[in-house]
Amino acid sequence: MEVKDLGHVVFFVRDLARSAHFYRDVLGFKEIGPFGGGAAAFVSASGRTHHELLLIEVGPDAPRPPTGHRAGFYHVGLKVGDTLDELRQAKDELERAGVPIIGMSDHTVSKSIYLLDPDGNEVEVYVDADPALWRDNPAAVLAPIKPLAL
């Protein structure tokens, strides 16, 4: 077997309307359609496929995801461009939307902003550095993480 692409991510959410608003109106995904009697929403950032993210409503009493170091899902990364200006613009838009930023990191090969979606799933929005950094020196992906100031 050879995996060709990371196809999609699925999140269970407490409130579909709230989560669809966050991913559609704050992060800019396009809704392909609400299906399953209004219990699921299929969204795509690129339009290249039927969905890159599926949101499935499980109700208001569902427990939040665990935090800290543990086995399981950590975060999903969403590329917003290739320049620090694009990352600054994303940060400004997140702040205007009232989304708390929980961290910012310089990974050498990318620069990242971390936030939580309405259900506590961690989301990374990032820009890539010049790909030559890791193509010419694959060990660059292991460079120490530094704080990022925008």
CSV table of N, CA and C in Angstrom, one decimal:
chain,number,residue,atom,x,y,z
A,1,MET,N,0.8,-1.2,0.0
A,1,MET,CA,0.0,0.0,0.0
A,1,MET,C,0.9,1.2,0.0
A,2,GLU,N,0.4,2.3,-0.7
A,2,GLU,CA,1.1,3.6,-0.7
A,2,GLU,C,0.0,4.6,-0.5
A,3,VAL,N,0.1,5.4,0.6
A,3,VAL,CA,-0.8,6.5,0.9
A,3,VAL,C,-0.5,7.6,0.0
A,4,LYS,N,-1.5,8.1,-0.7
A,4,LYS,CA,-1.3,9.2,-1.7
A,4,LYS,C,-1.4,10.6,-1.1
A,5,ASP,N,-2.2,10.7,-0.1
A,5,ASP,CA,-2.6,12.0,0.4
A,5,ASP,C,-3.3,11.8,1.8
A,6,LEU,N,-3.2,12.8,2.6
A,6,LEU,CA,-4.0,12.8,3.8
A,6,LEU,C,-5.4,13.4,3.4
A,7,GLY,N,-6.4,12.5,3.4
A,7,GLY,CA,-7.6,12.8,2.8
A,7,GLY,C,-8.5,13.8,3.6
A,8,HIS,N,-8.8,13.4,4.9
A,8,HIS,CA,-9.7,14.2,5.7
A,8,HIS,C,-9.5,13.9,7.2
A,9,VAL,N,-10.0,14.8,8.0
A,9,VAL,CA,-10.0,14.7,9.4
A,9,VAL,C,-11.5,14.8,9.8
A,10,VAL,N,-11.9,14.0,10.9
A,10,VAL,CA,-13.2,14.0,11.4
A,10,VAL,C,-13.2,14.4,12.8
A,11,PHE,N,-14.0,15.4,13.2
A,11,PHE,CA,-14.2,15.8,14.6
A,11,PHE,C,-15.6,15.6,15.1
A,12,PHE,N,-15.7,15.0,16.3
A,12,PHE,CA,-17.0,15.0,16.9
A,12,PHE,C,-17.1,16.3,17.6
A,13,VAL,N,-18.3,17.0,17.5
A,13,VAL,CA,-18.5,18.3,18.1
A,13,VAL,C,-19.8,18.3,18.9
A,14,ARG,N,-19.8,19.2,19.9
A,14,ARG,CA,-21.0,19.3,20.7
A,14,ARG,C,-22.1,20.0,20.0
A,15,ASP,N,-21.8,21.1,19.3
A,15,ASP,CA,-22.8,22.0,18.7
A,15,ASP,C,-22.4,22.2,17.2
A,16,LEU,N,-23.1,21.6,16.3
A,16,LEU,CA,-22.7,21.6,14.9
A,16,LEU,C,-22.7,23.1,14.4
A,17,ALA,N,-23.8,23.8,14.7
A,17,ALA,CA,-23.8,25.2,14.2
A,17,ALA,C,-22.7,26.0,14.6
A,18,ARG,N,-22.3,25.9,15.9
A,18,ARG,CA,-21.2,26.7,16.5
A,18,ARG,C,-19.9,26.3,15.8
A,19,SER,N,-19.6,24.9,15.6
A,19,SER,CA,-18.4,24.5,15.0
A,19,SER,C,-18.4,24.8,13.5
A,20,ALA,N,-19.5,24.7,12.8
A,20,ALA,CA,-19.5,25.0,11.4
A,20,ALA,C,-19.2,26.5,11.2
A,21,HIS,N,-19.8,27.3,12.1
A,21,HIS,CA,-19.4,28.8,12.1
A,21,HIS,C,-17.9,29.0,12.2
A,22,PHE,N,-17.3,28.3,13.2
A,22,PHE,CA,-15.9,28.5,13.5
A,22,PHE,C,-15.1,28.1,12.3
A,23,TYR,N,-15.3,26.9,11.7
A,23,TYR,CA,-14.5,26.5,10.6
A,23,TYR,C,-14.8,27.2,9.3
A,24,ARG,N,-16.0,27.5,9.1
A,24,ARG,CA,-16.4,28.2,7.9
A,24,ARG,C,-16.2,29.7,7.9
A,25,ASP,N,-16.7,30.4,9.0
A,25,ASP,CA,-16.7,31.8,9.0
A,25,ASP,C,-15.4,32.4,9.6
A,26,VAL,N,-14.7,31.7,10.5
A,26,VAL,CA,-13.5,32.2,11.1
A,26,VAL,C,-12.3,31.7,10.4
A,27,LEU,N,-12.2,30.4,10.1
A,27,LEU,CA,-11.1,29.8,9.4
A,27,LEU,C,-11.2,29.8,7.9
A,28,GLY,N,-12.3,30.0,7.3
A,28,GLY,CA,-12.5,30.2,5.9
A,28,GLY,C,-12.7,28.9,5.1
A,29,PHE,N,-13.1,27.8,5.8
A,29,PHE,CA,-13.5,26.6,5.0
A,29,PHE,C,-14.8,26.9,4.3
A,30,LYS,N,-15.0,26.1,3.2
A,30,LYS,CA,-16.3,26.2,2.5
A,30,LYS,C,-17.1,25.0,2.8
A,31,GLU,N,-18.4,25.2,3.1
A,31,GLU,CA,-19.2,24.1,3.5
A,31,GLU,C,-19.7,23.5,2.2
A,32,ILE,N,-19.4,22.2,2.1
A,32,ILE,CA,-19.9,21.4,0.9
A,32,ILE,C,-21.4,21.0,1.1
A,33,GLY,N,-21.7,20.8,2.4
A,33,GLY,CA,-23.1,20.5,2.6
A,33,GLY,C,-23.4,20.0,4.0
A,34,PRO,N,-24.5,20.4,4.6
A,34,PRO,CA,-24.9,19.8,5.9
A,34,PRO,C,-25.7,18.5,5.5
A,35,PHE,N,-25.4,17.4,6.1
A,35,PHE,CA,-26.0,16.2,5.8
A,35,PHE,C,-26.4,15.4,7.1
A,36,GLY,N,-27.0,14.3,6.9
A,36,GLY,CA,-27.3,13.4,8.1
A,36,GLY,C,-28.4,14.1,9.0
A,37,GLY,N,-29.4,14.7,8.3
A,37,GLY,CA,-30.5,15.4,9.1
A,37,GLY,C,-30.0,16.5,9.9
A,38,GLY,N,-28.9,17.2,9.5
A,38,GLY,CA,-28.4,18.3,10.2
A,38,GLY,C,-27.4,18.0,11.3
A,39,ALA,N,-27.0,16.7,11.4
A,39,ALA,CA,-26.1,16.2,12.4
A,39,ALA,C,-24.6,16.2,11.9
A,40,ALA,N,-24.4,16.6,10.7
A,40,ALA,CA,-23.0,16.6,10.2
A,40,ALA,C,-22.8,17.6,9.1
A,41,ALA,N,-21.6,18.2,9.0
A,41,ALA,CA,-21.2,19.1,8.0
A,41,ALA,C,-19.9,18.7,7.4
A,42,PHE,N,-19.9,18.8,6.1
A,42,PHE,CA,-18.7,18.5,5.3
A,42,PHE,C,-18.1,19.8,4.8
A,43,VAL,N,-16.8,20.0,5.1
A,43,VAL,CA,-16.2,21.3,4.7
A,43,VAL,C,-14.9,21.0,4.0
A,44,SER,N,-14.5,22.0,3.1
A,44,SER,CA,-13.3,21.8,2.4
A,44,SER,C,-12.6,23.2,2.4
A,45,ALA,N,-11.3,23.2,2.5
A,45,ALA,CA,-10.5,24.4,2.4
A,45,ALA,C,-10.1,24.7,1.0
A,46,SER,N,-9.8,23.6,0.2
A,46,SER,CA,-9.3,23.8,-1.1
A,46,SER,C,-10.3,23.5,-2.2
A,47,GLY,N,-11.4,22.8,-1.9
A,47,GLY,CA,-12.4,22.4,-3.0
A,47,GLY,C,-11.8,21.3,-3.8
A,48,ARG,N,-10.7,20.7,-3.5
A,48,ARG,CA,-10.1,19.6,-4.3
A,48,ARG,C,-10.8,18.3,-4.1
A,49,THR,N,-11.6,18.2,-3.0
A,49,THR,CA,-12.2,16.9,-2.6
A,49,THR,C,-13.6,17.2,-2.0
A,50,HIS,N,-14.4,16.2,-1.8
A,50,HIS,CA,-15.7,16.3,-1.2
A,50,HIS,C,-15.7,16.8,0.2
A,51,HIS,N,-14.6,16.5,1.0
A,51,HIS,CA,-14.4,17.1,2.3
A,51,HIS,C,-13.0,16.9,2.8
A,52,GLU,N,-12.4,17.9,3.4
A,52,GLU,CA,-11.2,17.7,4.1
A,52,GLU,C,-11.4,17.6,5.6
A,53,LEU,N,-12.6,18.1,6.0
A,53,LEU,CA,-13.0,18.1,7.4
A,53,LEU,C,-14.5,17.7,7.5
A,54,LEU,N,-14.8,16.8,8.4
A,54,LEU,CA,-16.1,16.4,8.6
A,54,LEU,C,-16.4,16.7,10.1
A,55,LEU,N,-17.5,17.4,10.3
A,55,LEU,CA,-17.9,17.7,11.7
A,55,LEU,C,-19.2,16.9,12.0
A,56,ILE,N,-19.2,16.1,13.1
A,56,ILE,CA,-20.3,15.3,13.4
A,56,ILE,C,-20.8,15.7,14.8
A,57,GLU,N,-22.1,16.1,14.9
A,57,GLU,CA,-22.6,16.5,16.2
A,57,GLU,C,-22.9,15.3,17.1
A,58,VAL,N,-22.4,15.4,18.3
A,58,VAL,CA,-22.6,14.4,19.3
A,58,VAL,C,-23.4,14.9,20.6
A,59,GLY,N,-23.7,16.1,20.6
A,59,GLY,CA,-24.5,16.7,21.7
A,59,GLY,C,-23.7,17.4,22.7
A,60,PRO,N,-24.4,18.3,23.5
A,60,PRO,CA,-23.8,19.2,24.4
A,60,PRO,C,-23.2,18.5,25.7
A,61,ASP,N,-23.5,17.3,26.0
A,61,ASP,CA,-22.9,16.6,27.1
A,61,ASP,C,-21.7,15.8,26.9
A,62,ALA,N,-21.3,15.7,25.6
A,62,ALA,CA,-20.1,15.0,25.2
A,62,ALA,C,-18.9,15.6,26.0
A,63,PRO,N,-18.0,14.7,26.5
A,63,PRO,CA,-16.8,15.2,27.2
A,63,PRO,C,-15.8,15.9,26.2
A,64,ARG,N,-15.1,16.9,26.7
A,64,ARG,CA,-14.1,17.6,25.9
A,64,ARG,C,-12.9,16.6,25.7
A,65,PRO,N,-12.1,16.9,24.7
A,65,PRO,CA,-10.9,16.1,24.5
A,65,PRO,C,-9.9,16.3,25.6
A,66,PRO,N,-9.1,15.3,26.0
A,66,PRO,CA,-8.1,15.5,27.0
A,66,PRO,C,-7.0,16.4,26.5
A,67,THR,N,-6.3,17.0,27.5
A,67,THR,CA,-5.2,17.9,27.2
A,67,THR,C,-3.9,17.4,27.7
A,68,GLY,N,-2.8,18.0,27.3
A,68,GLY,CA,-1.5,17.5,27.8
A,68,GLY,C,-1.0,16.3,27.1
A,69,HIS,N,0.1,15.8,27.5
A,69,HIS,CA,0.8,14.7,26.8
A,69,HIS,C,0.0,13.4,27.1
A,70,ARG,N,-0.5,12.8,26.1
A,70,ARG,CA,-1.2,11.6,26.2
A,70,ARG,C,-1.2,10.9,24.8
A,71,ALA,N,-1.6,9.7,24.7
A,71,ALA,CA,-1.7,9.0,23.4
A,71,ALA,C,-3.0,9.6,22.7
A,72,GLY,N,-2.9,9.7,21.4
A,72,GLY,CA,-4.1,10.1,20.7
A,72,GLY,C,-3.9,11.4,19.9
A,73,PHE,N,-5.0,12.0,19.4
A,73,PHE,CA,-4.9,13.2,18.6
A,73,PHE,C,-4.3,14.3,19.4
A,74,TYR,N,-3.4,15.1,18.7
A,74,TYR,CA,-2.8,16.2,19.3
A,74,TYR,C,-3.4,17.5,18.6
A,75,HIS,N,-3.1,17.7,17.3
A,75,HIS,CA,-3.7,18.9,16.6
A,75,HIS,C,-3.7,18.6,15.1
A,76,VAL,N,-4.5,19.5,14.5
A,76,VAL,CA,-4.5,19.5,13.0
A,76,VAL,C,-3.8,20.8,12.5
A,77,GLY,N,-3.0,20.7,11.5
A,77,GLY,CA,-2.3,21.9,11.0
A,77,GLY,C,-2.9,22.4,9.7
A,78,LEU,N,-3.2,23.7,9.7
A,78,LEU,CA,-3.8,24.3,8.5
A,78,LEU,C,-2.9,25.4,7.9
A,79,LYS,N,-2.4,25.1,6.8
A,79,LYS,CA,-1.4,26.0,6.1
A,79,LYS,C,-2.2,27.2,5.6
A,80,VAL,N,-1.8,28.5,6.0
A,80,VAL,CA,-2.4,29.7,5.5
A,80,VAL,C,-1.6,30.5,4.6
A,81,GLY,N,-0.4,30.0,4.2
A,81,GLY,CA,0.5,30.7,3.3
A,81,GLY,C,1.9,30.4,3.4
A,82,ASP,N,2.8,31.3,2.9
A,82,ASP,CA,4.2,31.1,2.9
A,82,ASP,C,5.0,32.2,3.5
A,83,THR,N,4.3,33.3,3.9
A,83,THR,CA,5.0,34.5,4.4
A,83,THR,C,4.5,34.9,5.8
A,84,LEU,N,5.4,35.6,6.5
A,84,LEU,CA,5.0,36.0,7.8
A,84,LEU,C,3.9,37.0,7.8
A,85,ASP,N,3.8,37.8,6.7
A,85,ASP,CA,2.7,38.7,6.5
A,85,ASP,C,1.4,38.0,6.5
A,86,GLU,N,1.3,36.8,5.8
A,86,GLU,CA,0.1,36.0,5.8
A,86,GLU,C,-0.2,35.5,7.2
A,87,LEU,N,0.8,35.1,7.9
A,87,LEU,CA,0.5,34.6,9.3
A,87,LEU,C,0.1,35.8,10.2
A,88,ARG,N,0.6,36.9,10.0
A,88,ARG,CA,0.2,38.1,10.8
A,88,ARG,C,-1.3,38.4,10.5
A,89,GLN,N,-1.6,38.4,9.2
A,89,GLN,CA,-3.0,38.6,8.8
A,89,GLN,C,-3.9,37.6,9.5
A,90,ALA,N,-3.5,36.3,9.5
A,90,ALA,CA,-4.4,35.3,10.1
A,90,ALA,C,-4.5,35.6,11.6
A,91,LYS,N,-3.4,36.0,12.2
A,91,LYS,CA,-3.5,36.3,13.7
A,91,LYS,C,-4.4,37.4,13.9
A,92,ASP,N,-4.4,38.5,13.1
A,92,ASP,CA,-5.3,39.6,13.3
A,92,ASP,C,-6.7,39.2,13.1
A,93,GLU,N,-7.0,38.3,12.1
A,93,GLU,CA,-8.4,37.9,11.9
A,93,GLU,C,-8.9,37.0,13.1
A,94,LEU,N,-8.0,36.1,13.6
A,94,LEU,CA,-8.4,35.3,14.8
A,94,LEU,C,-8.7,36.2,16.0
A,95,GLU,N,-7.8,37.2,16.2
A,95,GLU,CA,-8.1,38.1,17.3
A,95,GLU,C,-9.3,38.9,17.2
A,96,ARG,N,-9.6,39.4,15.9
A,96,ARG,CA,-10.9,40.1,15.7
A,96,ARG,C,-12.1,39.2,15.9
A,97,ALA,N,-11.9,37.9,15.6
A,97,ALA,CA,-13.1,37.0,15.8
A,97,ALA,C,-13.2,36.5,17.3
A,98,GLY,N,-12.2,37.0,18.2
A,98,GLY,CA,-12.3,36.6,19.6
A,98,GLY,C,-11.8,35.3,19.9
A,99,VAL,N,-10.9,34.7,19.0
A,99,VAL,CA,-10.4,33.4,19.2
A,99,VAL,C,-9.1,33.5,20.0
A,100,PRO,N,-9.1,32.9,21.2
A,100,PRO,CA,-7.9,32.9,22.0
A,100,PRO,C,-6.7,32.2,21.4
A,101,ILE,N,-5.6,32.8,21.3
A,101,ILE,CA,-4.3,32.2,20.8
A,101,ILE,C,-3.6,31.5,22.0
A,102,ILE,N,-3.3,30.2,21.9
A,102,ILE,CA,-2.7,29.5,23.1
A,102,ILE,C,-1.2,29.4,23.0
A,103,GLY,N,-0.7,29.7,21.8
A,103,GLY,CA,0.8,29.7,21.6
A,103,GLY,C,1.2,30.1,20.2
A,104,MET,N,2.5,30.4,20.1
A,104,MET,CA,3.1,30.7,18.8
A,104,MET,C,4.5,30.2,18.8
A,105,SER,N,4.9,29.5,17.7
A,105,SER,CA,6.2,28.8,17.7
A,105,SER,C,6.9,29.0,16.4
A,106,ASP,N,8.2,29.1,16.4
A,106,ASP,CA,9.1,29.1,15.3
A,106,ASP,C,9.7,27.7,15.2
A,107,HIS,N,9.3,26.9,14.2
A,107,HIS,CA,9.8,25.6,14.1
A,107,HIS,C,10.9,25.5,13.0
A,108,THR,N,11.5,26.6,12.6
A,108,THR,CA,12.5,26.7,11.6
A,108,THR,C,11.9,26.5,10.2
A,109,VAL,N,11.3,25.3,10.0
A,109,VAL,CA,10.8,25.0,8.7
A,109,VAL,C,9.3,25.5,8.6
A,110,SER,N,8.8,26.0,9.6
A,110,SER,CA,7.5,26.7,9.6
A,110,SER,C,7.3,27.6,10.8
A,111,LYS,N,6.4,28.5,10.7
A,111,LYS,CA,6.0,29.4,11.8
A,111,LYS,C,4.5,29.2,12.1
A,112,SER,N,4.2,29.0,13.4
A,112,SER,CA,2.8,28.5,13.8
A,112,SER,C,2.2,29.4,14.9
A,113,ILE,N,0.8,29.4,14.8
A,113,ILE,CA,0.0,29.9,15.8
A,113,ILE,C,-1.0,28.8,16.2
A,114,TYR,N,-1.2,28.6,17.5
A,114,TYR,CA,-2.0,27.5,18.0
A,114,TYR,C,-3.2,28.1,18.7
A,115,LEU,N,-4.4,27.4,18.5
A,115,LEU,CA,-5.6,27.9,19.1
A,115,LEU,C,-6.5,26.6,19.3
A,116,LEU,N,-7.6,26.8,20.0
A,116,LEU,CA,-8.5,25.7,20.2
A,116,LEU,C,-9.8,26.0,19.5
A,117,ASP,N,-10.4,25.0,18.9
A,117,ASP,CA,-11.8,25.2,18.3
A,117,ASP,C,-12.8,25.2,19.4
A,118,PRO,N,-14.1,25.4,19.1
A,118,PRO,CA,-15.1,25.5,20.2
A,118,PRO,C,-15.2,24.2,21.1
A,119,ASP,N,-14.7,23.1,20.6
A,119,ASP,CA,-14.8,21.9,21.4
A,119,ASP,C,-13.5,21.5,22.1
A,120,GLY,N,-12.5,22.4,22.0
A,120,GLY,CA,-11.2,22.1,22.6
A,120,GLY,C,-10.2,21.3,21.8
A,121,ASN,N,-10.5,21.1,20.5
A,121,ASN,CA,-9.5,20.5,19.6
A,121,ASN,C,-8.5,21.5,19.3
A,122,GLU,N,-7.2,21.1,19.4
A,122,GLU,CA,-6.1,22.1,19.0
A,122,GLU,C,-6.0,22.2,17.5
A,123,VAL,N,-5.8,23.4,17.1
A,123,VAL,CA,-5.7,23.8,15.7
A,123,VAL,C,-4.4,24.6,15.5
A,124,GLU,N,-3.6,24.2,14.6
A,124,GLU,CA,-2.4,25.0,14.2
A,124,GLU,C,-2.6,25.7,12.9
A,125,VAL,N,-2.4,27.0,12.8
A,125,VAL,CA,-2.4,27.7,11.5
A,125,VAL,C,-0.9,28.1,11.3
A,126,TYR,N,-0.4,27.8,10.1
A,126,TYR,CA,1.0,28.0,9.9
A,126,TYR,C,1.3,28.5,8.5
A,127,VAL,N,2.6,29.0,8.4
A,127,VAL,CA,3.2,29.2,7.1
A,127,VAL,C,4.4,28.4,7.0
A,128,ASP,N,4.7,28.0,5.8
A,128,ASP,CA,6.0,27.2,5.6
A,128,ASP,C,7.1,28.2,5.3
A,129,ALA,N,8.3,27.8,5.7
A,129,ALA,CA,9.5,28.5,5.3
A,129,ALA,C,9.9,28.0,4.0
A,130,ASP,N,11.0,28.5,3.4
A,130,ASP,CA,11.5,28.0,2.2
A,130,ASP,C,11.8,26.4,2.3
A,131,PRO,N,11.1,25.7,1.4
A,131,PRO,CA,11.3,24.2,1.4
A,131,PRO,C,12.7,23.7,1.3
A,132,ALA,N,13.6,24.5,0.8
A,132,ALA,CA,15.0,24.2,0.7
A,132,ALA,C,15.6,23.9,2.0
A,133,LEU,N,15.1,24.6,3.1
A,133,LEU,CA,15.6,24.4,4.4
A,133,LEU,C,15.6,22.9,4.8
A,134,TRP,N,14.5,22.2,4.6
A,134,TRP,CA,14.4,20.8,5.0
A,134,TRP,C,14.8,19.9,3.9
A,135,ARG,N,14.7,20.3,2.6
A,135,ARG,CA,15.1,19.4,1.5
A,135,ARG,C,16.6,19.2,1.5
A,136,ASP,N,17.3,20.4,1.7
A,136,ASP,CA,18.8,20.3,1.7
A,136,ASP,C,19.3,19.8,3.0
A,137,ASN,N,18.5,19.9,4.1
A,137,ASN,CA,19.0,19.4,5.4
A,137,ASN,C,17.8,18.9,6.2
A,138,PRO,N,17.4,17.6,5.9
A,138,PRO,CA,16.2,17.0,6.6
A,138,PRO,C,16.2,17.2,8.1
A,139,ALA,N,17.4,17.2,8.7
A,139,ALA,CA,17.4,17.4,10.2
A,139,ALA,C,16.9,18.7,10.6
A,140,ALA,N,16.6,19.7,9.7
A,140,ALA,CA,16.0,21.0,10.1
A,140,ALA,C,14.7,20.8,10.7
A,141,VAL,N,14.0,19.7,10.4
A,141,VAL,CA,12.6,19.5,11.0
A,141,VAL,C,12.8,19.2,12.5
A,142,LEU,N,14.0,18.9,13.0
A,142,LEU,CA,14.2,18.6,14.4
A,142,LEU,C,14.8,19.8,15.1
A,143,ALA,N,14.9,20.9,14.5
A,143,ALA,CA,15.5,22.1,15.1
A,143,ALA,C,14.7,22.4,16.4
A,144,PRO,N,15.4,22.9,17.4
A,144,PRO,CA,14.7,23.3,18.6
A,144,PRO,C,13.6,24.3,18.3
A,145,ILE,N,12.5,24.2,18.9
A,145,ILE,CA,11.3,25.1,18.8
A,145,ILE,C,11.6,26.4,19.6
A,146,LYS,N,11.4,27.5,18.9
A,146,LYS,CA,11.7,28.8,19.5
A,146,LYS,C,10.4,29.6,19.6
A,147,PRO,N,10.3,30.5,20.6
A,147,PRO,CA,9.1,31.3,20.6
A,147,PRO,C,9.0,32.2,19.4
A,148,LEU,N,7.8,32.5,19.0
A,148,LEU,CA,7.5,33.3,17.8
A,148,LEU,C,6.8,34.6,18.3
A,149,ALA,N,7.4,35.7,17.8
A,149,ALA,CA,6.7,37.0,18.1
A,149,ALA,C,6.3,37.6,16.7
A,150,LEU,N,5.1,38.0,16.6
A,150,LEU,CA,4.6,38.6,15.4
A,150,LEU,C,4.2,40.0,15.6
